[in-house]
Coordinates of C-alpha atoms in Angstrom, one line a residue:
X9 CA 0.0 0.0 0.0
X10 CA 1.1 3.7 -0.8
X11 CA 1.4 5.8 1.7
X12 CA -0.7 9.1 1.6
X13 CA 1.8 11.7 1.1
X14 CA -0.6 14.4 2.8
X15 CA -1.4 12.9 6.0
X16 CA -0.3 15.7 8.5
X17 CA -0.5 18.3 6.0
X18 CA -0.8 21.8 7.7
X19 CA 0.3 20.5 10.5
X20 CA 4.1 20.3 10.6
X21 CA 6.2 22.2 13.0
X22 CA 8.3 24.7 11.5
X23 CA 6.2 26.3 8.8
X24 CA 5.6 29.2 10.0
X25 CA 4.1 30.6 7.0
X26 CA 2.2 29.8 3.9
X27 CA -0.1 31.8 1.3
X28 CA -3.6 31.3 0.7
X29 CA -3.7 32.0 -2.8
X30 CA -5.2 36.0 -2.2
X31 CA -1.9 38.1 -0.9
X32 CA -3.0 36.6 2.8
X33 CA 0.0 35.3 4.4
X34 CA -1.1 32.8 7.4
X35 CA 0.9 31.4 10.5
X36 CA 1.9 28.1 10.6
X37 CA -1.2 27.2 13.2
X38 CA -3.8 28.0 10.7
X39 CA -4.9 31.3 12.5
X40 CA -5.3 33.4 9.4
X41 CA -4.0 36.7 11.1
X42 CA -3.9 39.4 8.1
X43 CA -0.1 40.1 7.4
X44 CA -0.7 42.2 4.3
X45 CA -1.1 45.8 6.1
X46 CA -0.6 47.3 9.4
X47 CA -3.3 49.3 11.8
X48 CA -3.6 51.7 9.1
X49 CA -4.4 49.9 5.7
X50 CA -7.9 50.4 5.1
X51 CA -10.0 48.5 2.8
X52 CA -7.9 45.6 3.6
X53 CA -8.7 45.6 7.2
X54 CA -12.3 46.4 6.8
X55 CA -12.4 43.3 4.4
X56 CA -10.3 41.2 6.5
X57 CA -12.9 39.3 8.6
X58 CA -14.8 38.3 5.4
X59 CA -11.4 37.3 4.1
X60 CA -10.4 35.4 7.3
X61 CA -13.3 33.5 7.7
X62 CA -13.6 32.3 3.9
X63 CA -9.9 31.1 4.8
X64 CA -10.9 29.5 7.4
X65 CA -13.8 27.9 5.7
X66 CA -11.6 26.9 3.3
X67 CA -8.9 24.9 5.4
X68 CA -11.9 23.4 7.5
X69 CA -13.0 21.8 4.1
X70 CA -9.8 20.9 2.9
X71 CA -8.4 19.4 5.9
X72 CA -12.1 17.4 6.4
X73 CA -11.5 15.7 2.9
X74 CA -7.9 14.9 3.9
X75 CA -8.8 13.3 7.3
X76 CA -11.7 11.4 5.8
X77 CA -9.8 10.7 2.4
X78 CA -7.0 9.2 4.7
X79 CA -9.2 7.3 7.3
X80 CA -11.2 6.2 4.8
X81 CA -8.0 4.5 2.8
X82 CA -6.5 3.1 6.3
X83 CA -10.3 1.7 7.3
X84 CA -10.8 0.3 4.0
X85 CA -6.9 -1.4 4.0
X86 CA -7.5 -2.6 7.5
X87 CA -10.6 -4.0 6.0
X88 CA -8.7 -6.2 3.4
X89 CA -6.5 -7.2 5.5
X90 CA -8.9 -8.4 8.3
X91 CA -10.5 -10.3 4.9
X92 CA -7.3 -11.9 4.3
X93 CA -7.9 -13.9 7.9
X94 CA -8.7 -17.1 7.3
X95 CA -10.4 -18.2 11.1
X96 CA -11.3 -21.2 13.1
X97 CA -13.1 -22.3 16.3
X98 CA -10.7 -22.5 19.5
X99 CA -11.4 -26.5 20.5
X100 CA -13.2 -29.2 18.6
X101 CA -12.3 -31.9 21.6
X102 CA -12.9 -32.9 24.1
X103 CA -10.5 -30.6 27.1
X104 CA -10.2 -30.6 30.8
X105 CA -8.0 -27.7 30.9
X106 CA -9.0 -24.8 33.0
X107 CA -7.8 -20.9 32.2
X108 CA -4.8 -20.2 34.4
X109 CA -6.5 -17.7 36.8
X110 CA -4.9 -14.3 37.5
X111 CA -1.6 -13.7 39.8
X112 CA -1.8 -11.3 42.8
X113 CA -1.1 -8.4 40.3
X114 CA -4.0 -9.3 38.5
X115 CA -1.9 -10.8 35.1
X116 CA -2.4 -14.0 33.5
X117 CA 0.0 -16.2 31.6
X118 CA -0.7 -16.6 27.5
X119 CA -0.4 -19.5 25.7
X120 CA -0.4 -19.7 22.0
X121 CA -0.5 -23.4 19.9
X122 CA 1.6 -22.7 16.3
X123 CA 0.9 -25.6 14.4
X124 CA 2.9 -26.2 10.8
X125 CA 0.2 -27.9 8.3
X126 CA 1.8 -30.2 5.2
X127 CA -1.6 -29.8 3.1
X128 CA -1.3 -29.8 0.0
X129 CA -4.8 -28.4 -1.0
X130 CA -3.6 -25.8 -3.4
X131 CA -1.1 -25.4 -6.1
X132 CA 1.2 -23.3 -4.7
X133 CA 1.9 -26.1 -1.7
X134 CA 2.1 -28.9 -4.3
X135 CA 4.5 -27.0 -5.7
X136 CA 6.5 -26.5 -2.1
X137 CA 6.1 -29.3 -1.0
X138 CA 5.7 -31.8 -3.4
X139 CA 2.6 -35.0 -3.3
X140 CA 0.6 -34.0 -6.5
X141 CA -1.3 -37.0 -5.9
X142 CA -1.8 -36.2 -1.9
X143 CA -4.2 -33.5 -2.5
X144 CA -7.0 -35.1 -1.5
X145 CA -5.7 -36.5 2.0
X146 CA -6.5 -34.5 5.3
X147 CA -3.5 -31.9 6.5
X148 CA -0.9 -33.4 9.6
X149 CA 0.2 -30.8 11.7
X150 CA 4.0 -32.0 11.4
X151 CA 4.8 -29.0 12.9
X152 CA 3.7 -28.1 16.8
X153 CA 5.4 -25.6 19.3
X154 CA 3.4 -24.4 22.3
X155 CA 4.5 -20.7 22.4
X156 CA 4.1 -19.8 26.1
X157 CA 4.2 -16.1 27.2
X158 CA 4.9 -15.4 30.7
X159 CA 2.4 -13.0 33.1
X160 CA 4.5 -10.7 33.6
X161 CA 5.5 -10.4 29.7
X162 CA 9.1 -10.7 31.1
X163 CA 9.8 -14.4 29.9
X164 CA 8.6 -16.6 27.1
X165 CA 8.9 -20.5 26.5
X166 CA 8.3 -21.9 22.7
X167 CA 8.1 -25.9 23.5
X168 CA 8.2 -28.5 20.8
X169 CA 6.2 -31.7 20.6
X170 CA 7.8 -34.3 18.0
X171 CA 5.2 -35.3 15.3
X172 CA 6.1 -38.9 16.2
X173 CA 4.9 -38.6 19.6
X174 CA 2.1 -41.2 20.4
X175 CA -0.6 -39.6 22.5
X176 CA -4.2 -40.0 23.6
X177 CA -6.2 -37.9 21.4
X178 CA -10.1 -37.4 22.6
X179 CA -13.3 -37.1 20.8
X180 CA -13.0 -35.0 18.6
X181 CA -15.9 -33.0 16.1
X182 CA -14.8 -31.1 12.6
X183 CA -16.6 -27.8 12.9
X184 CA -16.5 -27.6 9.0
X185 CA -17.5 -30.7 8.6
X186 CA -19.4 -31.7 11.6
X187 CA -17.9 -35.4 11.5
X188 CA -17.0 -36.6 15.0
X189 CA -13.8 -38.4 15.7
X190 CA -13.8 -41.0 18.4
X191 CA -11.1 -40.6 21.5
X192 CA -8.5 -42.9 19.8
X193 CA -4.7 -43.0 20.9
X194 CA -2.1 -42.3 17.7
X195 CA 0.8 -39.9 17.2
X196 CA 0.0 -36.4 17.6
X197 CA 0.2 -35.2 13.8
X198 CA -3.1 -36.7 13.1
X199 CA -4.8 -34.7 15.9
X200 CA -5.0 -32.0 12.8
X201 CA -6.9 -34.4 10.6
X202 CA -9.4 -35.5 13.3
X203 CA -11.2 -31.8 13.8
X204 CA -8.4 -29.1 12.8
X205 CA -6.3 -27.1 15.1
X206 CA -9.1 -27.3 17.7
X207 CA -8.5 -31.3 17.8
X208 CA -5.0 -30.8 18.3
X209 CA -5.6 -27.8 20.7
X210 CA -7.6 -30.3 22.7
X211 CA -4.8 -32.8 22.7
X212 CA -2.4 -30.5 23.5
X213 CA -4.4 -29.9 26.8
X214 CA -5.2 -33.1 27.8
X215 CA -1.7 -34.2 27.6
X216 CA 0.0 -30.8 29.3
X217 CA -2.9 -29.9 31.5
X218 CA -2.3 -26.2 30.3
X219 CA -4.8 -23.8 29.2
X220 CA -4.0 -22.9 25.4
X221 CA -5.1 -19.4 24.6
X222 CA -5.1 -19.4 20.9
X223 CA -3.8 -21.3 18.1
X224 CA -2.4 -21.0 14.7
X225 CA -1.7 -22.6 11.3
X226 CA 0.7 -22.1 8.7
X227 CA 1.1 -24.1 5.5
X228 CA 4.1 -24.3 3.1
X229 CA 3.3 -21.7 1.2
X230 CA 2.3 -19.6 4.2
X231 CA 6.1 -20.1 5.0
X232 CA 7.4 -19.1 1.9
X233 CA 5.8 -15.8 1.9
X234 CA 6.5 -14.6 5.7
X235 CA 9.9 -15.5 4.8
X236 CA 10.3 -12.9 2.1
X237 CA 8.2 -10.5 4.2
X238 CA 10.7 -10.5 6.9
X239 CA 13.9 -10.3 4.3
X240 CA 15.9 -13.4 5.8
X241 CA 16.8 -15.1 8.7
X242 CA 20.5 -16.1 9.2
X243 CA 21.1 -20.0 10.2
X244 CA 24.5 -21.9 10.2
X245 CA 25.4 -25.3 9.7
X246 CA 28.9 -27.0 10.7
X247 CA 29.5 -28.8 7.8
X248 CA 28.4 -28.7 3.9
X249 CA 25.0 -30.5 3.7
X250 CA 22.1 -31.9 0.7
X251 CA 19.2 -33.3 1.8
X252 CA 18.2 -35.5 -1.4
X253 CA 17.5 -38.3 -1.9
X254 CA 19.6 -41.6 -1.5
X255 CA 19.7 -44.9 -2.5
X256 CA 17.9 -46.2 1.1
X257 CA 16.0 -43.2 2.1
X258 CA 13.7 -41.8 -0.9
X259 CA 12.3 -38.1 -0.4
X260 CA 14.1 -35.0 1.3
X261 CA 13.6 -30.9 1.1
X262 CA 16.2 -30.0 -1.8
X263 CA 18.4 -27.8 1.4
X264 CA 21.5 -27.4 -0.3
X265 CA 24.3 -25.1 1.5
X266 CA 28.0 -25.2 2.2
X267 CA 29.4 -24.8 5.7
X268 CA 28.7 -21.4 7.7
X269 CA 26.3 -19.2 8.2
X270 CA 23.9 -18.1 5.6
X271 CA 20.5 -15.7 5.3
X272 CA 18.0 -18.2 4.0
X273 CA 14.7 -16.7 2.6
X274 CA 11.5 -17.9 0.9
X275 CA 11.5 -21.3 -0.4
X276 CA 15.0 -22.1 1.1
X277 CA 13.9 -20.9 4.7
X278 CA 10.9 -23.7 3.8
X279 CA 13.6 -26.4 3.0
X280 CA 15.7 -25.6 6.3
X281 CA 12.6 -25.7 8.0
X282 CA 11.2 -29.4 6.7
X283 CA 15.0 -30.8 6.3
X284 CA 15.0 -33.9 8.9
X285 CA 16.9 -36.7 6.6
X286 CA 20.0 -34.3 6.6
X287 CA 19.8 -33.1 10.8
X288 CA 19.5 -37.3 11.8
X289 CA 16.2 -37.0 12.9
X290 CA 12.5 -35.5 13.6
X291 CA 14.1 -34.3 17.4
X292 CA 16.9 -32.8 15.5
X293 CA 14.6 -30.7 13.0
X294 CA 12.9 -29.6 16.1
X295 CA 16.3 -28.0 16.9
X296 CA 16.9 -26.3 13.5
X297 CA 13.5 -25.0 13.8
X298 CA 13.7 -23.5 17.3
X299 CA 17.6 -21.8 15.9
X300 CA 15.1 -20.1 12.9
X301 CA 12.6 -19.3 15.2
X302 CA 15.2 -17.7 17.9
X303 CA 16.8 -16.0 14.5
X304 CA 13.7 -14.1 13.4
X305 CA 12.9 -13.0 16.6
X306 CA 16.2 -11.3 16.4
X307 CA 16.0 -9.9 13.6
X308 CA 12.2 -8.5 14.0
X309 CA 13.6 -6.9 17.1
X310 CA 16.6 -5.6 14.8
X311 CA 14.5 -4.3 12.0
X312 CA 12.4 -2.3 14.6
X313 CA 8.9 -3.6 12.7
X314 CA 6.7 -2.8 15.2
X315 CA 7.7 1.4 14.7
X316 CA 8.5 1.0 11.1
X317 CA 4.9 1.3 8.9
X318 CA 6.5 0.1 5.5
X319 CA 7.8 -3.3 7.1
X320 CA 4.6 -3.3 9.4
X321 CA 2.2 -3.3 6.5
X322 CA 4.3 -5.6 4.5
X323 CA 4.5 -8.0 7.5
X324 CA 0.8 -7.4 8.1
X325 CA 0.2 -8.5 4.3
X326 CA 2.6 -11.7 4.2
X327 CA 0.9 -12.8 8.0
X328 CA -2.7 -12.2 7.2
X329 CA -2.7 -14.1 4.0
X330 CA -0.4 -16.9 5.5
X331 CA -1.9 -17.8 9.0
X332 CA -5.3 -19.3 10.1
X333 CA -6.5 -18.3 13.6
X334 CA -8.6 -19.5 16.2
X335 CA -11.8 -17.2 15.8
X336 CA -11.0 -15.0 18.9
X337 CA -7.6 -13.2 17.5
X338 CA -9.2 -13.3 14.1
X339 CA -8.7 -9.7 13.7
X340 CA -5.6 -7.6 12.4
X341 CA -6.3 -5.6 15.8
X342 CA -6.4 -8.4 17.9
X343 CA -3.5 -10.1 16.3
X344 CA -1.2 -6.4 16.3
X345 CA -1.9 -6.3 20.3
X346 CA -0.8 -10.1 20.3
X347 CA 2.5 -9.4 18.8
X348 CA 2.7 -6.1 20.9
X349 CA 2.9 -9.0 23.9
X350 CA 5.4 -10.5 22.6
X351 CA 7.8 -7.8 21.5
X352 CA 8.0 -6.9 25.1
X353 CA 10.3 -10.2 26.3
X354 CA 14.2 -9.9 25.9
X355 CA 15.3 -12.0 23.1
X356 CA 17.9 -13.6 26.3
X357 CA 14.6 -14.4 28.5
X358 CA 13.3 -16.9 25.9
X359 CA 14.2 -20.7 26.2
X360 CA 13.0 -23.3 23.3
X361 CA 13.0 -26.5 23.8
X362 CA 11.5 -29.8 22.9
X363 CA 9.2 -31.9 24.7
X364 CA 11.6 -34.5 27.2
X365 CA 10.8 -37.9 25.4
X366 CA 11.8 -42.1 25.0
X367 CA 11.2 -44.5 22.9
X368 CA 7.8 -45.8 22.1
X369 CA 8.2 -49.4 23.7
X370 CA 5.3 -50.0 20.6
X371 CA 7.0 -49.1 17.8
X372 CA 10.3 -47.6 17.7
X373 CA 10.0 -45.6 14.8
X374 CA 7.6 -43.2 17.4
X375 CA 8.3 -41.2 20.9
X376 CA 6.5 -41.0 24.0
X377 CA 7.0 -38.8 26.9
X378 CA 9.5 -38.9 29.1
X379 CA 7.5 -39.3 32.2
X380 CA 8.7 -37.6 35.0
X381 CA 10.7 -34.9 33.1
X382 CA 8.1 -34.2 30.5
X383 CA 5.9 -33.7 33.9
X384 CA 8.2 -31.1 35.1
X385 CA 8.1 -29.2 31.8
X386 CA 4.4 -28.9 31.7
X387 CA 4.3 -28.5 35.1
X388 CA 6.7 -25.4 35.0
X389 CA 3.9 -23.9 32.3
X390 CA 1.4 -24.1 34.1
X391 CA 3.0 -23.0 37.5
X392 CA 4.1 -20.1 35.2
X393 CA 8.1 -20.8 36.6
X394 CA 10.3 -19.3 33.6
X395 CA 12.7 -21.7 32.0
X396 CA 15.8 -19.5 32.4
X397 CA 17.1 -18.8 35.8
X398 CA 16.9 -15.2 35.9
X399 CA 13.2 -14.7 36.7
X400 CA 10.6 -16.3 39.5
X401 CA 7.8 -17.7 38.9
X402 CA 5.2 -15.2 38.4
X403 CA 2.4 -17.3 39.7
X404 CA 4.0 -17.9 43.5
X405 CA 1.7 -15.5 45.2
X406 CA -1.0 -17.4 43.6
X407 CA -0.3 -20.4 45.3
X408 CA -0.7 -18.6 48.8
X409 CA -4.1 -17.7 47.6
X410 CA -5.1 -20.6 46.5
X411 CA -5.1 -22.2 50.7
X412 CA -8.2 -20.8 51.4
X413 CA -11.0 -23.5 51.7
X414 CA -14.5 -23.8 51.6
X415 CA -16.5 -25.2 53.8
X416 CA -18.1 -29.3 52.6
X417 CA -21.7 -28.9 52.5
X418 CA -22.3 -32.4 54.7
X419 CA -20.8 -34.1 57.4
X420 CA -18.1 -36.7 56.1
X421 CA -20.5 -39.6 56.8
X422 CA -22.6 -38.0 54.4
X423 CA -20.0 -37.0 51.6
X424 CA -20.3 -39.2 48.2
X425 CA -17.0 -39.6 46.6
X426 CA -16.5 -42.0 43.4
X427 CA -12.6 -43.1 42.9
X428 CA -11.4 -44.0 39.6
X429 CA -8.2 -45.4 38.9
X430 CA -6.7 -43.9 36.0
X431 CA -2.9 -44.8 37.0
X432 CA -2.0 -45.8 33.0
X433 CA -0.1 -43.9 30.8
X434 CA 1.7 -44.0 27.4
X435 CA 4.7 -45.9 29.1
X436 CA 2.9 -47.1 32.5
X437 CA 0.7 -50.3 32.3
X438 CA -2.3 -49.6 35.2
X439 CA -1.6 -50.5 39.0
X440 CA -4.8 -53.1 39.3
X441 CA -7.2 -52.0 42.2
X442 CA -5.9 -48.5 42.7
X443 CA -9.3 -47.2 43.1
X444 CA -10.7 -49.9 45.4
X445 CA -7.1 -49.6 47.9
X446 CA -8.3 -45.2 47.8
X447 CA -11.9 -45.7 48.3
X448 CA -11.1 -47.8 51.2
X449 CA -8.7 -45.7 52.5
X450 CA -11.4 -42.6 52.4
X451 CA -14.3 -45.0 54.3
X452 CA -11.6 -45.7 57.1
X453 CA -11.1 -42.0 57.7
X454 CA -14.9 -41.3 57.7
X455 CA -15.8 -41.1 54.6
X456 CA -18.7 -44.1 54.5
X457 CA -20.1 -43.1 50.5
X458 CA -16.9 -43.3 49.2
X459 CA -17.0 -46.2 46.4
X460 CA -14.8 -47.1 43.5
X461 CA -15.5 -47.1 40.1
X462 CA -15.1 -49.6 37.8
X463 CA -14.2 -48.3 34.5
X464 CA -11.3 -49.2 32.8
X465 CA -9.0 -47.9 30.6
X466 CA -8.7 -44.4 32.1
X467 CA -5.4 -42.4 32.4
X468 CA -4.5 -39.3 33.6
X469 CA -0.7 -37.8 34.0
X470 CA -1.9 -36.3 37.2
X471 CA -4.2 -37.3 40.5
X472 CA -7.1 -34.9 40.5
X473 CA -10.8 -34.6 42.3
X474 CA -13.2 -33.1 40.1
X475 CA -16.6 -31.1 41.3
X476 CA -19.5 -30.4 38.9
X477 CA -21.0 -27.2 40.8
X478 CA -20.0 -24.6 43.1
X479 CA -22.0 -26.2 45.7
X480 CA -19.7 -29.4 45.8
X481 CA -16.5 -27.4 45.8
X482 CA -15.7 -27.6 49.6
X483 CA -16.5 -31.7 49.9
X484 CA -14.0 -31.8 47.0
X485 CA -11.5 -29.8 48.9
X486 CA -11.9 -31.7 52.1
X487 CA -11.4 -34.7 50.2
X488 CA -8.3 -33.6 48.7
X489 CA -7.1 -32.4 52.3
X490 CA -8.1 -35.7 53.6
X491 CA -5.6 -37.6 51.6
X492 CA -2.8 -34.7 51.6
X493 CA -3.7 -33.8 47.9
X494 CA -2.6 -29.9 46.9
X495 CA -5.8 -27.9 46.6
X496 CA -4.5 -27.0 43.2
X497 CA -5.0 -30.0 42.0
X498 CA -9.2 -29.7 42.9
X499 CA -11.2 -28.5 39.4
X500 CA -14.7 -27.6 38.6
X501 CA -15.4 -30.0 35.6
X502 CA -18.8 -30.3 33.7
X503 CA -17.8 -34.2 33.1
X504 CA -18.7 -35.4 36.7
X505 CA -22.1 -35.8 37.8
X506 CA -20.5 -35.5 41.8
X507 CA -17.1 -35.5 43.2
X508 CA -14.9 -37.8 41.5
X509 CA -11.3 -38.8 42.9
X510 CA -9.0 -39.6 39.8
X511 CA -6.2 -41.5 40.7
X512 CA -3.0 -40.8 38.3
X513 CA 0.1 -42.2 37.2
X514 CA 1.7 -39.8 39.5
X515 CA 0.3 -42.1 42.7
X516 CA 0.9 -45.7 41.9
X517 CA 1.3 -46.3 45.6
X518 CA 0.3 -45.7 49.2
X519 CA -2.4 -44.3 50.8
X520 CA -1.2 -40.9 51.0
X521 CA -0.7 -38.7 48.0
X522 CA 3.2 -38.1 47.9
X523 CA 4.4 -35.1 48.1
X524 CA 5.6 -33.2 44.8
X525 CA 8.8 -31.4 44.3
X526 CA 8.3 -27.6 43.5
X527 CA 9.9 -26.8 40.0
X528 CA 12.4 -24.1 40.3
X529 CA 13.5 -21.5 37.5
X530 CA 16.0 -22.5 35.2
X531 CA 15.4 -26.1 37.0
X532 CA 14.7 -28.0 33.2
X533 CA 15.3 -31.7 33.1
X534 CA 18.6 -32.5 31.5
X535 CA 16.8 -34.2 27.9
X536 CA 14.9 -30.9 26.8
X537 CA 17.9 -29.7 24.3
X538 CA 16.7 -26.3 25.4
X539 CA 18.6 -23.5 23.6
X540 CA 18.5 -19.5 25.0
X541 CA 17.0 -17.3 22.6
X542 CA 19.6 -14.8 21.9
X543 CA 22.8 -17.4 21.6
X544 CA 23.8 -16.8 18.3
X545 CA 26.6 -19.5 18.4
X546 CA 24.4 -22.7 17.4
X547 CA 24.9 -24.7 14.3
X548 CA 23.5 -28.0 12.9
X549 CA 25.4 -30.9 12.8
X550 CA 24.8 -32.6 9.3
X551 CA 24.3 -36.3 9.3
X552 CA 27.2 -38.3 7.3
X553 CA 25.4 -39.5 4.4
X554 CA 24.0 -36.0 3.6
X555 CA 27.3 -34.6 3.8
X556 CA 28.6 -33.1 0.4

């Protein structure tokens, strides 16, 4: 878009002077003071007023057009570009999650799901991406970072999950479609073909017990062009590398580079970005896409985008026509006051990292998580503890809060309480009779309704009691208390008909929940491969046979 060349006119400091076209000279602040004679000039001050105010009429007129010529131009551009947003609805699954709730300074955390799509619906991605005869199947997300944002805006976290990863995924309903999905369990890149974004939004939930604000969607040739918008990216590899293909492994992304560093743009930012054959692996590419990632952010910051209106409106242009957006950012408003968010963290306060994983013990081609360390991780989201070690967790004086009980609405006697055992997980067979050994437990300390509950099948990462109404809350917490389970871990869900104790992986034994360690800042597991976002040292290691 051109930009007006009038906007302001009139206006500018300095001008002191300028004619109207009839010998009147005017100040620079639109007055219209006659300058053409003094006290003594006759007909020209006995005509001045009529002169003044036709002058005045005039500029009213002219600067009326201007301000509505140029409004009208900005509201019509901001129009288009709110037309290039393609949108979506938040969740299409089924999702326990609650929202974080607000810290003692009234801030909340913000989570964000960027998901990479391989569709190859149009021309322009078959073109990319190759698969002419894939058009037809439903989009992977092959791509999936959970970009976390920290309440204070001082910290940020962008957190990968392989595409290999096998993971519940729930019921699930296509809003375009309205096909429903059934709860299955697969690797997570088909969550995107099982109800969109909002299926794997859901997924992403379930698995990580954190809220996720918003997501978005990018597709090769979305890549391509907010590549050229942004005018490069610098990455480095340590040796010379070709990902083609070989005589054992068919297929590859065409990267082609010799040792060093290099600004990689359009489709060549798309082929660092899909290279896996040449990095070793699906965890390495992770890697190479977090150093791209940490990369732009520099150079954004760099550039100064966000007070620069050429590479703004370019930017807005490219990111408009290339992302889809969960329907409550869908506006170029929305989204600008998103990115304004962002700007605000130091490039050195944000840590990416992928999601701590092992082996699938059910195929080996797939990952599942890492237990105990991918538990830290998600619970360091959700306690809002940074990932570097040079902030506190922003969420502390929540926790303080968070004590306060309400009173249970019955005597204990009188309580009801249904335990489920739900003690599975990807890499934990069930502990048989978890619920019954809990229920009992409960009726020995007073609680005569408590009962178990049958069901098998369930798993959950994490023990929890959940309430359906407000009413219920303080039986739920005296529950909880009753068996030394953190209040934190009590939740208002629609999906219980009365309080419901759901015994996780994270208490296999006993009859008192064990206590849980308090993640620290800067306290990551040792398997994250988390890089800082302003090191500028990192390079890719190129895999032998790719080597050139």
């Amino acid at each position: 878009m051109t930009q007006s060349s009038v906007r302001g006119e009139g206006t500018r400091p300095g001008v002191r002077r300028a004619s109207d076209g009839h010998g009147t000279t005017r100040d620079g602040d639109g007055s219209g003071r006659d300058r053409t004679g003094g006290e003594g000039s006759g007909g020209h001050r006995r005509r001045g007023p009529r002169r003044k105010h036709r002058v005045l009429r005039w500029s009213a007129t002219t600067l009326a057009v201007l301000i509505l010529g140029t409004a009208g131009a900005g509201y019509l551009y901001y129009q288009h570009l709110n037309g290039n947003i393609q949108k979506g609805q938040r969740s299409s699954g089924d999702s326990k999650a609650q929202k974080s709730k607000a810290n003692a300074d009234g801030q909340t955390p913000m989570n964000i799901l960027l998901i990479g799509s391989d569709s190859r619906s149009s021309d322009a991605n078959v073109k990319l991406g190759g698969g002419k005869n894939d058009r037809s199947n439903p989009p992977l997300g092959d791509v999936q970072m959970l970009i976390h944002v920290s309440a204070d805006r001082k910290s940020a976290a962008m957190v990968s999950i392989p595409r290999d990863t096998r993971v519940p995924i729930p019921k699930c309903t296509d809003p375009d479609t309205d096909k429903t999905y059934p709860a299955t369990t697969d690797i997570i890149n088909t969550s995107l073909a099982r109800g969109g974004a909002g299926c794997t939004l859901a997924t992403w939930q379930n698995l990580t017990g954190v809220y996720i604000d918003h997501w978005m969607t990018i597709d090769f040739a979305g890549v391509v062009r907010m590549a050229d918008a942004i005018g490069g990216v610098e990455v480095c590899v340590n040796q010379n590398v070709w990902d083609h293909p070989t005589a054992a492994v068919p297929g590859g992304s065409g990267l082609k580079m010799t040792a060093g560093t290099h600004k990689v743009e359009g489709r060549t930012a798309l082929q660092w970005l899909r290279t896996r054959h040449a990095w070793g692996s699906d965890l390495m590419r992770a890697r190479a896409q977090h150093m791209y990632l940490n990369s732009m952010i520099r150079t954004l910051k760099k550039q100064n985008v966000f007070t620069d209106t050429g590479r703004l409106t370019d930017l807005a242009e490219a990111a408009t026509k290339s992302l889809k957006v969960s329907e409550e950012i869908g506006t170029v408003k929305k989204l600008y006051d998103l990115g304004m968010q962002l700007k605000s963290v130091p490039t050195d306060r944000i840590t990416s990292l992928t999601m701590p994983n092992v082996a699938d013990p059910q195929n080996a081609e797939h990952v599942v998580p890492d237990g105990t360390n991918a538990k830290k991780v998600w619970q360091m989201l959700r306690d809002d503890v940074p990932f570097d070690d040079k902030g506190k967790a922003s969420g502390s004086k929540k926790k303080a809060k968070q004590e306060a009980t309400k009173a249970p609405s019955a005597p204990d006697g009188q309580i009801g309480v249904i335990v489920q055992n739900a003690t599975g997980s990807a890499t934990l067979a069930p502990v048989r009779g978890r619920a019954g050994t809990v229920a009992q437990t409960l009726v020995e300390k007073g609680f005569a309704k408590a009962s178990k509950d049958t069901t098998a099948g369930l798993s959950e990462d994490e023990t929890v009691v959940r309430y359906p109404s407000a009413e219920l809350e303080g039986d739920a917490q005296h529950i909880a208390k009753s068996l030394g389970i953190p209040l934190s871990s009590v939740k208002k869900s629609t999906d219980v008909s009365g309080v419901t104790l759901v015994v996780g992986a994270d208490w296999r034994t006993g009859t008192t929940y064990p206590k849980q360690s308090t993640p620290t800042a800067g306290n990551l597991p040792g398997n994250t491969d988390a890089i800082n976002g302003s090191d500028k040292s990192k390079c890719m290691d190129v895999y032998a046979p790719y080597r050139w």
